[in-house]
C-alpha cells in the first residue's frame, strides 16, 4: 500500500432486516417517496438514546435536533419547516431496521438521519435501498461500502488510519495489540491496520474482540501486560471503551509506555471515562472540540447553551450537525424541481459546506472530504492536536482493497 502525502507533515507539537411492518402502504417511485409540493418536510431522526452505545449516539440525536431547530427557527427551507419523526432504536440493529421501515413507509420521510454503529447502518441499508430512500450516516466507519442510498459523513480508513498508524509506529514502536468489540466495524478496521503494519514493518501481537457492551476487562488487561505491546489499537465503542479505559488506568498502565490509540474515542467518551484516566492517550479524528474556527465557536456555544455547560461536542456529533445543513443546501439547490430522496442525493454531490472542522465537501461517491487530525487527550478532557492535515482529504472507501473503487456510478473494478 502506498503511503500518500496527505498529512503534509504538519507537526504542531511533539509526542509527549426489515422486521415486518408490512402493513404500511409502500409508496415506491423511481426516486423514492416524492415530497408534496407544499407543507412540512418530513425527515426521520434515528439515533439510539438508550442501550450500549447511547453514551455517544444520544449526542448525535442532540446535534441533529439542534440543526433542525436552528433551520426551522430561521424560516425553514424555502419557507417549509422540517418535521422530524424521532425514533429510539435502543442500540439494537433489528430495531433500527424496524424503525427505518416505519419512517420510510408510514411517515414517508424523504431522508433519515441516523445511527452510530456499522451494525445498525447495515441493518438500515436494505430498507433505504429497497425503498430508494436516503440515509445520512454521520459516523466514522470501515469503508468497503458504496451504496447510492447512504450519505457518508464520517471518516473512512484513509482519513483516519493512513497517517495515524505509521505515526504511532514511529513514536512508540510497531508491536500493536488490536482490541475491539465483536462486529463488522472493528474487524474491518483491524484488517486495514494489519495491512498498513505489514507494509511498514510492524506486527500484530494479538487481535482480540469482546461482545458489544462488554464492560469487564481484567483478563484483557492481563494479556496486554503479558504481551507488552507498543500500542493498544482500540476500536471499542460506547460503554466498552469507557470501561476499558477506566480499568486500564486503575491497573496502572502508563500511556507513555503503552498508549491506547483509538479510532472511536472522542470528547464524549473521555467525559464519561474522566479526563485523568484518558490523559496521554490518542485519537485520530477530523474534528476536536477545541478547533479554532468561527463556525466551531458558534456550534460549541449553541450546543452548550442548549444542552448544558458540562456537555461536549465531538467528531461524530459535529457530522450529525453539518449533515442536516448539507441536506438543507441540497433542497435549496433543487429549487422548484420535484423533491425525492434520489433528487436530494444528486443535488448534494459536490456541495461544499463550511462546517465547524473546516469546509467539507460531498464526493461523487457520497462520502465526505474531511480534515484528519491526531490528538492527545489532556486531563481537562480536551485533545491537544499534534498533527493535522494541511488540506481536505478525499474519501477512498476501498483504499486498502486493491482492484475496487467507489465512484459516482457505484462500485467499479479498478
Ligand atoms: C462504527 O461502528 N462505525 C463506529
Short mmCIF file of C-alpha atoms and ligand atoms in Angstrom, two decimals:
data_model
loop_
_atom_site.label_atom_id
_atom_site.label_comp_id
_atom_site.label_asym_id
_atom_site.label_seq_id
_atom_site.Cartn_x
_atom_site.Cartn_y
_atom_site.Cartn_z
CA UNK A 1 0.00 0.00 0.00
CA UNK A 2 1.37 3.35 -0.97
CA UNK A 3 1.50 5.93 1.77
CA UNK A 4 0.28 9.18 0.35
CA UNK A 5 1.42 12.64 1.06
CA UNK A 6 -1.82 13.61 2.74
CA UNK A 7 -0.96 15.00 6.10
CA UNK A 8 1.83 17.17 4.76
CA UNK A 9 3.93 16.82 7.91
CA UNK A 10 2.11 19.45 9.87
CA UNK A 11 3.51 18.51 13.25
CA UNK A 12 2.25 21.04 15.74
CA UNK A 13 3.77 19.62 18.88
CA UNK A 14 5.97 16.73 19.94
CA UNK A 15 4.76 13.49 21.35
CA UNK A 16 4.61 13.53 24.84
CA UNK A 17 -33.67 -6.71 8.01
CA UNK A 18 -36.91 -5.27 7.84
CA UNK A 19 -38.82 -6.85 10.64
CA UNK A 20 -42.30 -6.89 9.41
CA UNK A 21 -44.07 -3.59 9.22
CA UNK A 22 -45.56 -4.92 6.03
CA UNK A 23 -48.94 -3.46 6.93
CA UNK A 24 -47.86 0.02 5.95
CA UNK A 25 -48.62 1.04 2.42
CA UNK A 26 -45.49 1.04 0.29
CA UNK A 27 -45.08 4.15 -1.79
CA UNK A 28 -42.45 3.40 -4.34
CA UNK A 29 -41.45 5.74 -7.08
CA UNK A 30 -38.22 5.70 -9.03
CA UNK A 31 -36.55 8.34 -6.89
CA UNK A 32 -38.21 7.15 -3.66
CA UNK A 33 -41.05 8.91 -1.86
CA UNK A 34 -41.83 12.22 -3.57
CA UNK A 35 -42.43 15.22 -1.37
CA UNK A 36 -45.77 17.00 -1.62
CA UNK A 37 -45.47 20.37 -3.37
CA UNK A 38 -46.15 22.29 -0.17
CA UNK A 39 -46.19 21.80 3.60
CA UNK A 40 -43.65 20.43 6.03
CA UNK A 41 -40.66 18.35 5.02
CA UNK A 42 -40.77 15.01 6.89
CA UNK A 43 -37.39 13.62 7.96
CA UNK A 44 -36.51 10.64 10.16
CA UNK A 45 -34.25 11.01 13.21
CA UNK A 46 -33.00 7.54 14.13
CA UNK A 47 -30.39 7.66 16.87
CA UNK A 48 -30.27 5.44 19.98
CA UNK A 49 -30.96 7.24 23.19
CA UNK A 50 -30.74 4.03 25.20
CA UNK A 51 -28.55 0.91 25.15
CA UNK A 52 -24.84 0.10 24.82
CA UNK A 53 -23.83 2.98 22.56
CA UNK A 54 -26.26 5.63 23.82
CA UNK A 55 -23.34 7.33 25.58
CA UNK A 56 -22.27 8.58 22.17
CA UNK A 57 -25.31 8.06 19.92
CA UNK A 58 -27.67 10.15 22.06
CA UNK A 59 -25.38 13.11 21.39
CA UNK A 60 -25.78 12.60 17.63
CA UNK A 61 -29.51 12.86 18.19
CA UNK A 62 -28.95 16.08 20.13
CA UNK A 63 -26.77 17.70 17.46
CA UNK A 64 -29.13 16.65 14.66
CA UNK A 65 -32.15 18.07 16.51
CA UNK A 66 -30.28 21.27 17.20
CA UNK A 67 -29.58 21.76 13.49
CA UNK A 68 -33.23 21.02 12.61
CA UNK A 69 -34.46 23.56 15.14
CA UNK A 70 -31.93 26.17 14.04
CA UNK A 71 -33.12 25.78 10.46
CA UNK A 72 -36.79 25.98 11.47
CA UNK A 73 -36.13 28.98 13.71
CA UNK A 74 -34.58 30.80 10.79
CA UNK A 75 -37.52 30.21 8.45
CA UNK A 76 -37.12 26.61 7.35
CA UNK A 77 -36.06 25.57 3.87
CA UNK A 78 -37.60 27.89 1.28
CA UNK A 79 -40.30 28.61 3.84
CA UNK A 80 -41.05 24.95 4.61
CA UNK A 81 -40.42 23.60 8.09
CA UNK A 82 -38.54 20.39 8.78
CA UNK A 83 -40.82 17.92 10.55
CA UNK A 84 -38.68 15.39 12.46
CA UNK A 85 -40.09 11.91 13.12
CA UNK A 86 -37.99 10.74 16.07
CA UNK A 87 -37.34 7.09 16.96
CA UNK A 88 -35.13 5.48 19.62
CA UNK A 89 -33.84 2.16 18.23
CA UNK A 90 -32.11 1.36 21.55
CA UNK A 91 -28.69 0.34 20.15
CA UNK A 92 -30.31 -2.73 18.58
CA UNK A 93 -29.79 -3.38 14.84
CA UNK A 94 -33.10 -5.24 14.39
CA UNK A 95 -34.95 -2.30 15.93
CA UNK A 96 -33.10 0.06 13.57
CA UNK A 97 -34.40 -1.90 10.63
CA UNK A 98 -37.93 -1.92 12.02
CA UNK A 99 -37.99 1.82 12.75
CA UNK A 100 -36.38 2.73 9.42
CA UNK A 101 -39.12 0.79 7.67
CA UNK A 102 -41.74 2.68 9.64
CA UNK A 103 -40.17 6.04 8.85
CA UNK A 104 -39.97 5.37 5.14
CA UNK A 105 -43.22 3.52 4.56
CA UNK A 106 -45.57 5.04 7.12
CA UNK A 107 -44.15 8.51 7.78
CA UNK A 108 -42.98 8.98 4.18
CA UNK A 109 -39.79 10.77 5.15
CA UNK A 110 -37.54 11.97 2.31
CA UNK A 111 -34.37 11.23 4.28
CA UNK A 112 -33.34 9.62 7.57
CA UNK A 113 -30.54 10.96 9.76
CA UNK A 114 -29.25 8.11 11.83
CA UNK A 115 -27.02 5.65 13.64
CA UNK A 116 -23.65 5.23 15.16
CA UNK A 117 -22.57 1.63 14.68
CA UNK A 118 -21.89 -0.04 11.36
CA UNK A 119 -24.09 -2.91 12.52
CA UNK A 120 -27.07 -0.55 12.71
CA UNK A 121 -26.20 1.13 9.40
CA UNK A 122 -26.07 -2.28 7.75
CA UNK A 123 -29.46 -3.13 9.25
CA UNK A 124 -30.97 0.02 7.73
CA UNK A 125 -29.30 -0.44 4.34
CA UNK A 126 -31.79 -2.94 2.82
CA UNK A 127 -34.66 -0.67 3.87
CA UNK A 128 -33.32 2.50 2.25
CA UNK A 129 -32.03 0.65 -0.79
CA UNK A 130 -35.29 -1.29 -1.23
CA UNK A 131 -37.38 1.89 -0.98
CA UNK A 132 -34.84 4.14 -2.71
CA UNK A 133 -34.69 6.46 0.28
CA UNK A 134 -31.65 8.33 1.63
CA UNK A 135 -29.75 7.65 4.87
CA UNK A 136 -27.47 10.39 6.26
CA UNK A 137 -24.90 8.48 8.33
CA UNK A 138 -22.52 10.73 10.30
CA UNK A 139 -20.18 8.15 11.83
CA UNK A 140 -16.61 7.11 11.07
CA UNK A 141 -16.72 3.63 9.58
CA UNK A 142 -14.68 0.87 7.96
CA UNK A 143 -15.35 1.67 4.28
CA UNK A 144 -15.86 -1.17 1.79
CA UNK A 145 -19.36 0.08 1.11
CA UNK A 146 -20.63 2.06 -1.84
CA UNK A 147 -24.37 2.46 -1.53
CA UNK A 148 -26.17 5.09 -3.61
CA UNK A 149 -28.67 5.44 -0.74
CA UNK A 150 -26.28 6.50 2.03
CA UNK A 151 -24.64 9.90 2.54
CA UNK A 152 -21.49 9.01 4.49
CA UNK A 153 -20.44 11.96 6.69
CA UNK A 154 -17.75 10.28 8.81
CA UNK A 155 -14.15 9.29 8.15
CA UNK A 156 -13.13 6.13 6.30
CA UNK A 157 -9.77 4.39 6.96
CA UNK A 158 -7.69 6.52 4.58
CA UNK A 159 -8.90 9.58 6.51
CA UNK A 160 -8.17 8.08 9.95
CA UNK A 161 -5.54 5.33 9.78
CA UNK A 162 -3.35 6.28 6.85
CA UNK A 163 -1.18 8.67 8.84
CA UNK A 164 -2.08 7.55 12.34
CA UNK A 165 -0.67 4.01 12.19
CA UNK A 166 2.77 5.00 10.76
CA UNK A 167 2.90 7.92 13.19
CA UNK A 168 2.25 5.60 16.15
CA UNK A 169 4.92 3.19 14.96
CA UNK A 170 7.40 5.99 14.53
CA UNK A 171 6.79 7.38 18.00
CA UNK A 172 6.10 4.28 20.09
CA UNK A 173 7.07 1.20 18.10
CA UNK A 174 5.41 -1.24 15.74
CA UNK A 175 4.09 -4.03 18.00
CA UNK A 176 0.30 -3.44 18.03
CA UNK A 177 -2.37 -5.11 20.16
CA UNK A 178 -5.69 -4.84 18.32
CA UNK A 179 -8.72 -4.61 20.60
CA UNK A 180 -12.33 -4.06 19.56
CA UNK A 181 -15.95 -5.00 20.02
CA UNK A 182 -17.06 -8.01 18.05
CA UNK A 183 -18.79 -6.72 14.94
CA UNK A 184 -18.03 -5.62 11.42
CA UNK A 185 -16.51 -2.21 12.14
CA UNK A 186 -13.61 -3.22 14.44
CA UNK A 187 -12.84 -6.34 12.39
CA UNK A 188 -12.60 -4.41 9.12
CA UNK A 189 -10.60 -1.54 10.64
CA UNK A 190 -8.20 -4.09 12.09
CA UNK A 191 -7.78 -5.72 8.67
CA UNK A 192 -6.71 -2.31 7.38
CA UNK A 193 -4.38 -1.72 10.33
CA UNK A 194 -2.79 -5.13 9.81
CA UNK A 195 -2.16 -4.30 6.13
CA UNK A 196 -0.58 -0.94 6.97
CA UNK A 197 1.62 -2.54 9.63
CA UNK A 198 2.65 -5.22 7.13
CA UNK A 199 3.73 -2.51 4.70
CA UNK A 200 5.77 -0.55 7.21
CA UNK A 201 7.43 -3.39 9.11
CA UNK A 202 5.17 -3.50 12.15
CA UNK A 203 3.36 -6.51 13.59
CA UNK A 204 0.16 -7.51 15.34
CA UNK A 205 0.92 -9.21 18.66
CA UNK A 206 -2.72 -10.03 19.41
CA UNK A 207 -6.16 -9.33 17.96
CA UNK A 208 -9.00 -9.62 20.40
CA UNK A 209 -12.75 -8.95 20.36
CA UNK A 210 -15.25 -8.60 23.19
CA UNK A 211 -19.05 -8.60 22.87
CA UNK A 212 -20.88 -5.32 22.38
CA UNK A 213 -21.47 -3.66 25.74
CA UNK A 214 -18.79 -5.81 27.46
CA UNK A 215 -17.51 -3.92 30.48
CA UNK A 216 -15.08 -6.11 32.39
CA UNK A 217 -11.51 -6.08 31.12
CA UNK A 218 -9.32 -7.68 33.79
CA UNK A 219 -8.40 -10.69 31.65
CA UNK A 220 -7.77 -8.48 28.60
CA UNK A 221 -5.50 -6.29 30.71
CA UNK A 222 -3.61 -9.36 31.97
CA UNK A 223 -2.97 -10.41 28.38
CA UNK A 224 -1.84 -6.88 27.49
CA UNK A 225 0.61 -6.96 30.42
CA UNK A 226 1.96 -10.28 29.23
CA UNK A 227 2.41 -9.20 25.60
CA UNK A 228 3.83 -5.76 26.39
CA UNK A 229 2.82 -4.24 23.03
CA UNK A 230 3.96 -0.78 21.95
CA UNK A 231 0.43 0.38 21.14
CA UNK A 232 -3.12 -0.72 22.02
CA UNK A 233 -5.01 -0.07 18.79
CA UNK A 234 -8.53 0.35 20.04
CA UNK A 235 -11.87 0.11 18.26
CA UNK A 236 -14.02 -0.46 21.33
CA UNK A 237 -17.21 1.59 21.20
CA UNK A 238 -19.59 3.16 23.72
CA UNK A 239 -19.74 1.66 27.21
CA UNK A 240 -16.94 -0.83 26.43
CA UNK A 241 -14.47 1.91 25.59
CA UNK A 242 -15.33 3.77 28.79
CA UNK A 243 -15.00 0.66 31.00
CA UNK A 244 -11.74 -0.46 29.34
CA UNK A 245 -10.00 2.87 29.76
CA UNK A 246 -11.02 3.18 33.40
CA UNK A 247 -9.66 -0.30 34.16
CA UNK A 248 -6.51 0.40 32.17
CA UNK A 249 -5.83 3.40 34.34
CA UNK A 250 -6.70 1.55 37.59
CA UNK A 251 -4.28 -1.21 36.57
CA UNK A 252 -1.53 1.43 36.50
CA UNK A 253 -0.69 1.05 32.79
CA UNK A 254 1.20 4.04 31.53
CA UNK A 255 0.27 5.95 28.34
CA UNK A 256 3.89 6.96 27.82
CA UNK A 257 4.96 3.33 27.54
CA UNK A 258 1.82 1.73 26.15
CA UNK A 259 -0.66 4.27 24.76
CA UNK A 260 -4.18 3.46 23.71
CA UNK A 261 -4.71 4.73 20.15
CA UNK A 262 -8.38 4.95 19.30
CA UNK A 263 -10.38 5.48 16.13
CA UNK A 264 -13.62 5.95 18.06
CA UNK A 265 -12.84 7.77 21.28
CA UNK A 266 -13.96 11.39 21.35
CA UNK A 267 -14.65 14.09 23.92
CA UNK A 268 -17.91 12.36 24.86
CA UNK A 269 -16.30 9.03 25.81
CA UNK A 270 -13.46 10.92 27.52
CA UNK A 271 -16.00 12.84 29.54
CA UNK A 272 -17.53 9.53 30.70
CA UNK A 273 -14.08 7.99 31.33
CA UNK A 274 -12.78 11.01 33.26
CA UNK A 275 -10.04 13.29 31.94
CA UNK A 276 -7.32 11.93 34.21
CA UNK A 277 -7.86 8.33 33.11
CA UNK A 278 -7.87 9.28 29.42
CA UNK A 279 -4.95 11.72 29.56
CA UNK A 280 -1.91 10.89 27.46
CA UNK A 281 -3.74 8.54 25.08
CA UNK A 282 -4.51 9.29 21.41
CA UNK A 283 -7.34 9.55 18.93
CA UNK A 284 -7.44 10.17 15.19
CA UNK A 285 -10.40 12.31 14.11
CA UNK A 286 -11.30 15.11 11.69
CA UNK A 287 -12.62 17.37 14.45
CA UNK A 288 -11.86 18.10 18.08
CA UNK A 289 -13.96 20.38 20.24
CA UNK A 290 -11.20 22.96 20.68
CA UNK A 291 -10.86 23.57 16.94
CA UNK A 292 -10.34 27.24 16.25
CA UNK A 293 -12.87 28.48 13.69
CA UNK A 294 -15.81 30.90 13.83
CA UNK A 295 -18.16 28.08 12.75
CA UNK A 296 -16.94 25.91 15.62
CA UNK A 297 -17.24 28.70 18.12
CA UNK A 298 -20.89 29.12 17.12
CA UNK A 299 -21.52 25.37 17.15
CA UNK A 300 -19.99 24.80 20.59
CA UNK A 301 -21.64 27.87 22.07
CA UNK A 302 -25.09 26.89 20.76
CA UNK A 303 -24.67 23.25 21.84
CA UNK A 304 -23.62 24.09 25.40
CA UNK A 305 -26.30 26.74 25.73
CA UNK A 306 -28.92 24.26 24.65
CA UNK A 307 -27.76 21.08 26.42
CA UNK A 308 -25.70 22.32 29.37
CA UNK A 309 -22.26 23.75 30.00
CA UNK A 310 -20.95 20.33 31.08
CA UNK A 311 -21.66 18.84 27.63
CA UNK A 312 -19.15 18.33 24.82
CA UNK A 313 -19.07 18.38 21.04
CA UNK A 314 -17.05 15.79 19.14
CA UNK A 315 -16.28 14.49 15.67
CA UNK A 316 -19.42 12.41 15.28
CA UNK A 317 -21.98 14.86 16.58
CA UNK A 318 -20.29 17.59 14.54
CA UNK A 319 -21.03 15.49 11.43
CA UNK A 320 -24.58 14.77 12.64
CA UNK A 321 -24.96 18.55 12.81
CA UNK A 322 -23.43 19.52 9.47
CA UNK A 323 -25.24 16.77 7.55
CA UNK A 324 -28.58 18.46 8.29
CA UNK A 325 -27.18 21.64 6.75
CA UNK A 326 -25.95 19.67 3.73
CA UNK A 327 -29.48 18.31 3.36
CA UNK A 328 -30.81 21.88 3.51
CA UNK A 329 -28.33 23.04 0.87
CA UNK A 330 -29.34 20.15 -1.39
CA UNK A 331 -33.03 21.04 -1.11
CA UNK A 332 -32.27 24.67 -1.85
CA UNK A 333 -30.27 23.60 -4.90
CA UNK A 334 -33.30 21.65 -6.12
CA UNK A 335 -35.42 24.80 -6.09
CA UNK A 336 -38.79 24.07 -7.64
CA UNK A 337 -37.84 20.64 -9.00
CA UNK A 338 -39.59 17.58 -7.61
CA UNK A 339 -38.07 16.53 -4.29
CA UNK A 340 -37.34 12.83 -3.95
CA UNK A 341 -34.56 11.14 -1.98
CA UNK A 342 -32.69 10.43 -5.22
CA UNK A 343 -33.02 14.06 -6.32
CA UNK A 344 -31.72 15.22 -2.93
CA UNK A 345 -28.73 12.89 -3.26
CA UNK A 346 -27.91 14.09 -6.77
CA UNK A 347 -28.21 17.74 -5.72
CA UNK A 348 -25.94 17.12 -2.72
CA UNK A 349 -22.97 15.81 -4.72
CA UNK A 350 -20.21 18.40 -4.93
CA UNK A 351 -21.80 20.65 -2.30
CA UNK A 352 -19.33 22.42 -0.05
CA UNK A 353 -20.29 23.45 3.45
CA UNK A 354 -18.36 25.49 5.99
CA UNK A 355 -18.56 23.02 8.91
CA UNK A 356 -17.05 23.55 12.37
CA UNK A 357 -13.98 21.45 11.33
CA UNK A 358 -13.47 23.46 8.10
CA UNK A 359 -15.01 23.30 4.65
CA UNK A 360 -16.31 19.81 3.90
CA UNK A 361 -17.44 18.54 0.52
CA UNK A 362 -19.63 15.67 -0.61
CA UNK A 363 -17.81 13.46 -3.09
CA UNK A 364 -19.43 11.76 -6.08
CA UNK A 365 -19.02 8.51 -4.13
CA UNK A 366 -21.32 10.07 -1.46
CA UNK A 367 -18.58 10.09 1.17
CA UNK A 368 -17.17 13.32 2.59
CA UNK A 369 -13.89 15.20 2.17
CA UNK A 370 -12.63 15.85 5.73
CA UNK A 371 -9.71 17.30 7.74
CA UNK A 372 -7.79 14.47 9.53
CA UNK A 373 -6.01 15.17 12.81
CA UNK A 374 -4.20 13.30 15.57
CA UNK A 375 -4.97 14.45 19.10
CA UNK A 376 -3.63 13.56 22.51
CA UNK A 377 -6.10 13.64 25.40
CA UNK A 378 -5.41 16.03 28.26
CA UNK A 379 -6.68 15.79 31.82
CA UNK A 380 -9.23 18.56 31.16
CA UNK A 381 -10.98 16.22 28.73
CA UNK A 382 -9.89 18.10 25.61
CA UNK A 383 -7.46 16.96 22.95
CA UNK A 384 -4.21 18.66 22.07
CA UNK A 385 -3.83 18.42 18.30
CA UNK A 386 -0.35 17.13 17.45
CA UNK A 387 -0.69 16.58 13.72
CA UNK A 388 -3.23 17.91 11.26
CA UNK A 389 -3.79 17.80 7.56
CA UNK A 390 -2.98 20.95 5.66
CA UNK A 391 -5.71 20.13 3.18
CA UNK A 392 -9.05 18.42 2.93
CA UNK A 393 -8.61 14.70 2.37
CA UNK A 394 -10.75 12.88 -0.19
CA UNK A 395 -12.61 9.78 0.97
CA UNK A 396 -11.46 6.47 -0.52
CA UNK A 397 -13.74 3.81 0.92
CA UNK A 398 -11.85 0.95 -0.80
CA UNK A 399 -8.42 2.44 -0.15
CA UNK A 400 -6.94 -0.68 1.43
CA UNK A 401 -8.53 -3.03 -1.10
CA UNK A 402 -6.83 -3.05 -4.46
CA UNK A 403 -8.97 -3.55 -7.52
CA UNK A 404 -12.13 -1.87 -6.28
CA UNK A 405 -13.16 1.75 -6.29
CA UNK A 406 -16.35 3.52 -5.19
CA UNK A 407 -17.42 6.08 -7.78
CA UNK A 408 -20.45 8.18 -8.68
CA UNK A 409 -21.57 5.19 -10.76
CA UNK A 410 -21.27 2.85 -7.78
CA UNK A 411 -18.65 0.18 -7.13
CA UNK A 412 -16.23 -0.34 -10.04
CA UNK A 413 -13.41 -2.78 -10.64
CA UNK A 414 -10.24 -0.71 -11.00
C1 LIG B 1 -18.83 2.20 13.79
O1 LIG B 1 -19.40 1.14 14.10
N1 LIG B 1 -18.87 2.63 12.53
C2 LIG B 1 -18.16 3.01 14.80
#
